[in-house]
PDB file of C-alpha atoms in Angstrom:
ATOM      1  CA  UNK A  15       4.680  11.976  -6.486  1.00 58.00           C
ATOM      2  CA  UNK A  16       7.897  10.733  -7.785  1.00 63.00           C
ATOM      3  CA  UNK A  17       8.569   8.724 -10.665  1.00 61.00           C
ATOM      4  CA  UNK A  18      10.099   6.267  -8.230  1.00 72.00           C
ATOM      5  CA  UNK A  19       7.130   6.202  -5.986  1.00 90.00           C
ATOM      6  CA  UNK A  20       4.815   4.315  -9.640  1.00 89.00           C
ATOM      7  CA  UNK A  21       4.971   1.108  -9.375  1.00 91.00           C
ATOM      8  CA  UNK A  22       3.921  -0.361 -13.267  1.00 86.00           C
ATOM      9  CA  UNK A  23       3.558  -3.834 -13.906  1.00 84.00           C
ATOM     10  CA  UNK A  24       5.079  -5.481 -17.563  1.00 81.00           C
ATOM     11  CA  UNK A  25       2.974  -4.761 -20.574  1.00 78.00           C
ATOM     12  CA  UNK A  26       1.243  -1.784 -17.980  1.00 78.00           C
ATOM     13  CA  UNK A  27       0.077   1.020 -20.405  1.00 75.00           C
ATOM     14  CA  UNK A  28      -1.956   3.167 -18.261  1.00 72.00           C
ATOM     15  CA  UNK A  29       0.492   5.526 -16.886  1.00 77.00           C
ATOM     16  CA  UNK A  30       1.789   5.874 -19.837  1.00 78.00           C
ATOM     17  CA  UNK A  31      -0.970   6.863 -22.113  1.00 81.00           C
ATOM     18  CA  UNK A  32      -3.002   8.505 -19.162  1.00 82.00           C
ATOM     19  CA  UNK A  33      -0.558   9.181 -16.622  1.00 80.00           C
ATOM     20  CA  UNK A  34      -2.725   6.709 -13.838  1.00 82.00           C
ATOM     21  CA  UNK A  35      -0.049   4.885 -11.874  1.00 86.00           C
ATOM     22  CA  UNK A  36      -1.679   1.023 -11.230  1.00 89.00           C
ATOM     23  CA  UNK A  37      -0.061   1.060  -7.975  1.00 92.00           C
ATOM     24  CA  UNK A  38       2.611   3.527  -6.077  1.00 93.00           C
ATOM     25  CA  UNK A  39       4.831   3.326  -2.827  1.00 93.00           C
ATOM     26  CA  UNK A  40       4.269   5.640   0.176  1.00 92.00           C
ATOM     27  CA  UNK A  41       7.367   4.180   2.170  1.00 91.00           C
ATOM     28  CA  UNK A  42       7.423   0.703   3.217  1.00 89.00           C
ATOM     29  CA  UNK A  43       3.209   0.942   2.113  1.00 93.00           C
ATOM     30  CA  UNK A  44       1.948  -0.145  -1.630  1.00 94.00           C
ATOM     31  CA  UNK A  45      -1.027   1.350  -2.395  1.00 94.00           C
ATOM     32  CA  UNK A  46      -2.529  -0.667  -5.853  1.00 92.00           C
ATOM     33  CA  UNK A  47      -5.459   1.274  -7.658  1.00 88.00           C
ATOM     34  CA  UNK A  48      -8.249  -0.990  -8.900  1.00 84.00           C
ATOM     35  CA  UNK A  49      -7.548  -4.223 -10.961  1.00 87.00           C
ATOM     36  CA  UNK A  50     -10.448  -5.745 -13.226  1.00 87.00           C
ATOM     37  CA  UNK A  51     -10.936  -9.257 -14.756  1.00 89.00           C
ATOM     38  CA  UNK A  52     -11.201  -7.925 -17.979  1.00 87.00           C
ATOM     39  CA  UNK A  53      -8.683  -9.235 -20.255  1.00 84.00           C
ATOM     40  CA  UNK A  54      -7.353  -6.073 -23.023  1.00 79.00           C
ATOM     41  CA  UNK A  55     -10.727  -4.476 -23.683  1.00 81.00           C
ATOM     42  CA  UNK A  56     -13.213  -7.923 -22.703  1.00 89.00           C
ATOM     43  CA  UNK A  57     -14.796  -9.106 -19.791  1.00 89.00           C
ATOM     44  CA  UNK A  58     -15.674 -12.635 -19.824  1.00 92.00           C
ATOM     45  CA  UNK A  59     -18.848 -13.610 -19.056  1.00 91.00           C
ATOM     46  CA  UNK A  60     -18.218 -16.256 -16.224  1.00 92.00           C
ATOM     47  CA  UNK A  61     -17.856 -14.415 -13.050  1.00 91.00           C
ATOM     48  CA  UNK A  62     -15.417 -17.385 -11.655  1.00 93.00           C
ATOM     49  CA  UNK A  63     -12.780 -16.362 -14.911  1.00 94.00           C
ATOM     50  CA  UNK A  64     -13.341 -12.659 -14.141  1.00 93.00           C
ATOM     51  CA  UNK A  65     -12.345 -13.373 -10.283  1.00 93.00           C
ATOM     52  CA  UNK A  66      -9.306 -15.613 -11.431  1.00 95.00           C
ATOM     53  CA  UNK A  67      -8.188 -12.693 -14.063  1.00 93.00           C
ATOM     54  CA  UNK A  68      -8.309  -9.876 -11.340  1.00 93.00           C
ATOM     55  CA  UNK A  69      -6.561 -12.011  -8.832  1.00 94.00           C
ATOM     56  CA  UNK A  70      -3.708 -12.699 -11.806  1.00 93.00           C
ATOM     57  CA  UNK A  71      -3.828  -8.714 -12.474  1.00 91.00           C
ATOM     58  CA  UNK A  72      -3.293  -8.246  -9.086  1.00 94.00           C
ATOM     59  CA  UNK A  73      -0.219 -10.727  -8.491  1.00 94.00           C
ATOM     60  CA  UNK A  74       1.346  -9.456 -11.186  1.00 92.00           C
ATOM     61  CA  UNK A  75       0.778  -5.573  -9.868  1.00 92.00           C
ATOM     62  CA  UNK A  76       2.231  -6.762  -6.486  1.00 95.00           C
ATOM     63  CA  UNK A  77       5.120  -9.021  -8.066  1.00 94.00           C
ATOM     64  CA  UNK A  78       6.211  -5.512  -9.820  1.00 92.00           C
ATOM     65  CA  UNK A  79       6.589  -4.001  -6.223  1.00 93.00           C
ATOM     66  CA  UNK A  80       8.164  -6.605  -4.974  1.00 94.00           C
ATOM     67  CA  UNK A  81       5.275  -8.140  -3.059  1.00 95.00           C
ATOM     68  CA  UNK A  82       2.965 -11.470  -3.048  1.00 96.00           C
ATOM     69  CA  UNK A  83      -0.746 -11.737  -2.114  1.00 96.00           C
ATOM     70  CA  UNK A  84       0.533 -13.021   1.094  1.00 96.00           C
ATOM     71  CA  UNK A  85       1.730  -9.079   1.672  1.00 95.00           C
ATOM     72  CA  UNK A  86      -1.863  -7.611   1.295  1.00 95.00           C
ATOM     73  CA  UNK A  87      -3.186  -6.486   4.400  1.00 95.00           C
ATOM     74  CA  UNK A  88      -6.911  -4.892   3.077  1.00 94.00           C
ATOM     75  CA  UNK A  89      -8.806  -5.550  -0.044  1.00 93.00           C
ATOM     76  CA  UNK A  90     -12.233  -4.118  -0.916  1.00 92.00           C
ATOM     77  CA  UNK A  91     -13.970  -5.826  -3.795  1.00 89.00           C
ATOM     78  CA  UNK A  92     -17.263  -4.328  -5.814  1.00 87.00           C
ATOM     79  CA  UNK A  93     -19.758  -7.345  -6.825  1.00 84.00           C
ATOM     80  CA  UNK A  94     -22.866  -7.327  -8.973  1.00 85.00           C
ATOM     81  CA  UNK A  95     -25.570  -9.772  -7.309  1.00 86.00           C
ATOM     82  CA  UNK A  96     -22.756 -11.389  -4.963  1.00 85.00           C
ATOM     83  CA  UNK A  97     -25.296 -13.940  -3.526  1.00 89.00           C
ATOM     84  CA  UNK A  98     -25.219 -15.887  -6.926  1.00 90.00           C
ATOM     85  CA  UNK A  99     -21.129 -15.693  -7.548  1.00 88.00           C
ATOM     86  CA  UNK A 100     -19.863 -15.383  -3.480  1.00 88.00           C
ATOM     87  CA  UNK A 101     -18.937 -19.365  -3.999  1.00 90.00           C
ATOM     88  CA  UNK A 102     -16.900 -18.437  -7.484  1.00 90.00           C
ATOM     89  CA  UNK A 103     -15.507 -15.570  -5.357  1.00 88.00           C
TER      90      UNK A 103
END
C-alpha cells in the first residue's frame, strides 16, 4: 500500500503509533476501517450519544477523503441487544 493510498483524518493517531490506516483508497473506492462512539479512551453510556459519536467519526473519516455520508454505498454496524437501541440507531 502506498502512503498515498491512507487516508487519516485530523487529530488521527492510529497510523501513526500503530501503523492502522482508518481508511485507504483502492482507486476511485474508499475503504474506512471501523469507527467507534467512544470519545479518546470513553464510551458513553447512552447508546443514542455513542451512535451520534460514530456517525461524527465517520464524517470526519470521509470528509478527509474527500467524501460525505451521501458517498457511502455499504455500512455494516455491530449492536449489543439492538431491539432496545434500533430507535436511537
Amino acid at each position: 500500500m502506498t502512503e498515498d493510498a491512507v487516508i487519516i483524518p485530523p487529530g488521527s493517531k492510529a497510523y501513526q503509533r500503530f501503523h492502522y490506516a482508518p481508511a485507504v483508497r483502492a482507486g476511485d473506492t474508499v475503504y474506512c476501517s471501523g469507527v467507534i462512539g467512544a470519545v479518546g479512551a470513553s464510551v458513553p453510556d447512552d447508546p443514542a450519544e455513542e451512535f451520534t459519536n460514530a456517525f461524527q467519526a465517520l464524517r470526519e473519516l470521509l470528509a478527509a477523503a474527500g467524501g460525505t455520508l451521501n458517498d457511502v454505498v455499504e455500512l455494516t454496524t455491530f449492536h449489543v441487544d439492538m431491539s432496545t437501541h434500533l430507535g436511537a440507531f
